[in-house]
PDB file of C-alpha atoms in Angstrom:
ATOM      1  CA  TYR A   3     -98.720 -26.168-125.034  1.00 56.00           C
ATOM      2  CA  SER A   4     -96.494 -26.127-128.332  1.00 67.00           C
ATOM      3  CA  GLY A   5     -93.431 -26.992-126.621  1.00 72.00           C
ATOM      4  CA  GLN A   6     -91.842 -23.483-127.125  1.00 74.00           C
ATOM      5  CA  THR A   7     -89.830 -21.675-124.317  1.00 74.00           C
ATOM      6  CA  ILE A   8     -91.401 -18.443-123.213  1.00 71.00           C
ATOM      7  CA  ARG A   9     -89.372 -15.893-121.365  1.00 71.00           C
ATOM      8  CA  LEU A  10     -90.926 -13.027-119.471  1.00 75.00           C
ATOM      9  CA  ALA A  11     -89.383  -9.762-119.101  1.00 75.00           C
ATOM     10  CA  PRO A  12     -88.624  -8.824-115.846  1.00 73.00           C
ATOM     11  CA  LEU A  13     -90.184  -5.862-114.470  1.00 66.00           C
ATOM     12  CA  PRO A  14     -88.274  -2.341-114.882  1.00 69.00           C
ATOM     13  CA  ASP A  15     -86.540  -0.900-111.937  1.00 71.00           C
ATOM     14  CA  GLU A  16     -87.608   2.748-113.164  1.00 66.00           C
ATOM     15  CA  ILE A  17     -90.811   4.034-114.679  1.00 64.00           C
ATOM     16  CA  THR A  18     -90.503   6.869-117.393  1.00 67.00           C
ATOM     17  CA  ILE A  19     -93.169   9.535-116.911  1.00 65.00           C
ATOM     18  CA  PRO A  20     -93.616  11.991-119.823  1.00 70.00           C
ATOM     19  CA  ALA A  21     -92.312  15.223-119.761  1.00 74.00           C
ATOM     20  CA  ARG A  22     -94.505  17.884-118.039  1.00 77.00           C
ATOM     21  CA  VAL A  23     -94.514  21.538-118.356  1.00 81.00           C
ATOM     22  CA  ILE A  24     -94.595  23.427-114.868  1.00 84.00           C
ATOM     23  CA  PRO A  25     -94.193  26.874-113.659  1.00 88.00           C
ATOM     24  CA  ALA A  26     -90.508  28.004-112.749  1.00 91.00           C
ATOM     25  CA  PRO A  27     -90.048  27.942-109.230  1.00 94.00           C
ATOM     26  CA  LEU A  28     -88.649  30.774-106.802  1.00 95.00           C
ATOM     27  CA  ARG A  29     -85.018  31.132-107.319  1.00 94.00           C
ATOM     28  CA  GLU A  30     -83.990  33.730-104.797  1.00 96.00           C
ATOM     29  CA  PRO A  31     -84.583  34.258-101.167  1.00 97.00           C
ATOM     30  CA  LEU A  32     -87.396  36.340-100.264  1.00 97.00           C
ATOM     31  CA  ASN A  33     -87.894  38.908 -97.441  1.00 98.00           C
ATOM     32  CA  ASP A  34     -88.775  38.131 -93.871  1.00 97.00           C
ATOM     33  CA  GLY A  35     -92.072  37.501 -93.523  1.00 98.00           C
ATOM     34  CA  ASP A  36     -93.135  37.135 -97.219  1.00 98.00           C
ATOM     35  CA  GLN A  37     -95.488  34.557 -98.146  1.00 98.00           C
ATOM     36  CA  TYR A  38     -94.900  31.743-100.328  1.00 98.00           C
ATOM     37  CA  TRP A  39     -96.595  28.551-101.258  1.00 98.00           C
ATOM     38  CA  ILE A  40     -94.851  24.932-101.271  1.00 98.00           C
ATOM     39  CA  ALA A  41     -95.518  22.259-103.559  1.00 96.00           C
ATOM     40  CA  ASP A  42     -96.424  18.826-101.543  1.00 95.00           C
ATOM     41  CA  VAL A  43     -97.365  15.940-102.891  1.00 91.00           C
ATOM     42  CA  GLY A  44     -98.332  14.505 -99.529  1.00 90.00           C
ATOM     43  CA  SER A  45    -101.031  17.157 -98.933  1.00 87.00           C
ATOM     44  CA  ASP A  46    -104.665  16.625 -99.942  1.00 88.00           C
ATOM     45  CA  ASN A  47    -104.398  20.302-101.553  1.00 91.00           C
ATOM     46  CA  PHE A  48    -101.003  19.520-103.174  1.00 95.00           C
ATOM     47  CA  CYS A  49     -99.573  22.804-101.725  1.00 96.00           C
ATOM     48  CA  PHE A  50     -99.581  24.976 -98.690  1.00 97.00           C
ATOM     49  CA  ALA A  51     -98.777  28.607 -97.497  1.00 97.00           C
ATOM     50  CA  THR A  52     -96.151  29.680 -95.262  1.00 98.00           C
ATOM     51  CA  SER A  53     -93.947  32.698 -94.444  1.00 98.00           C
ATOM     52  CA  TRP A  54     -90.190  33.075 -95.426  1.00 98.00           C
ATOM     53  CA  PHE A  55     -88.179  33.196 -92.334  1.00 97.00           C
ATOM     54  CA  GLY A  56     -84.838  32.495 -94.259  1.00 97.00           C
ATOM     55  CA  ASN A  57     -83.967  29.609 -91.985  1.00 98.00           C
ATOM     56  CA  GLU A  58     -82.483  26.270 -92.891  1.00 97.00           C
ATOM     57  CA  ASP A  59     -85.819  24.800 -93.846  1.00 97.00           C
ATOM     58  CA  ASP A  60     -86.814  27.647 -96.239  1.00 98.00           C
ATOM     59  CA  LEU A  61     -83.394  27.460 -97.916  1.00 98.00           C
ATOM     60  CA  LEU A  62     -83.640  23.721 -98.558  1.00 97.00           C
ATOM     61  CA  ILE A  63     -87.258  24.371 -99.889  1.00 97.00           C
ATOM     62  CA  LEU A  64     -85.842  26.959-102.256  1.00 97.00           C
ATOM     63  CA  LYS A  65     -82.782  24.762-103.325  1.00 96.00           C
ATOM     64  CA  ARG A  66     -85.043  21.750-104.123  1.00 95.00           C
ATOM     65  CA  GLY A  67     -87.280  23.759-106.342  1.00 93.00           C
ATOM     66  CA  LEU A  68     -90.461  23.717-104.346  1.00 96.00           C
ATOM     67  CA  ALA A  69     -90.841  27.252-103.494  1.00 97.00           C
ATOM     68  CA  PHE A  70     -93.577  29.058-105.687  1.00 96.00           C
ATOM     69  CA  ALA A  71     -94.999  32.624-105.562  1.00 97.00           C
ATOM     70  CA  ASP A  72     -98.651  31.571-105.735  1.00 96.00           C
ATOM     71  CA  GLN A  73    -101.098  28.752-105.104  1.00 97.00           C
ATOM     72  CA  GLN A  74    -101.954  27.670-108.539  1.00 95.00           C
ATOM     73  CA  SER A  75     -98.011  27.370-109.701  1.00 94.00           C
ATOM     74  CA  ALA A  76     -97.437  25.316-106.454  1.00 96.00           C
ATOM     75  CA  GLU A  77    -100.358  23.027-107.060  1.00 95.00           C
ATOM     76  CA  LYS A  78     -99.599  22.646-110.810  1.00 92.00           C
ATOM     77  CA  ALA A  79     -96.153  21.363-110.174  1.00 91.00           C
ATOM     78  CA  SER A  80     -97.053  19.086-107.106  1.00 92.00           C
ATOM     79  CA  LYS A  81     -99.698  17.508-109.358  1.00 89.00           C
ATOM     80  CA  ALA A  82     -96.954  17.047-112.361  1.00 87.00           C
ATOM     81  CA  MET A  83     -94.741  15.381-109.629  1.00 85.00           C
ATOM     82  CA  CYS A  84     -97.812  13.006-108.700  1.00 82.00           C
ATOM     83  CA  PRO A  85     -99.017  12.297-112.041  1.00 69.00           C
ATOM     84  CA  TYR A  86    -101.416   9.265-110.650  1.00 66.00           C
ATOM     85  CA  ALA A  87    -103.331  11.637-108.536  1.00 59.00           C
TER      86      ALA A  87
END
């Protein structure tokens, strides 16, 4: 020990994740009965398919940018949101 004071920096409150390129989500409501894919970081498959009914849940998913036209786009977006998977 040299007698010097050592100060450790506190752990950050935020973590910065590098920019990721993902497919654009759907932006307009679909027709009733149309199939779409939802990006879901809580799912083992990272996404799942469902049908559009125009209800409150569908509109919220659309508004949050989690609705995609195909499985590959939804999966890619979900994996980008979950970088440690």
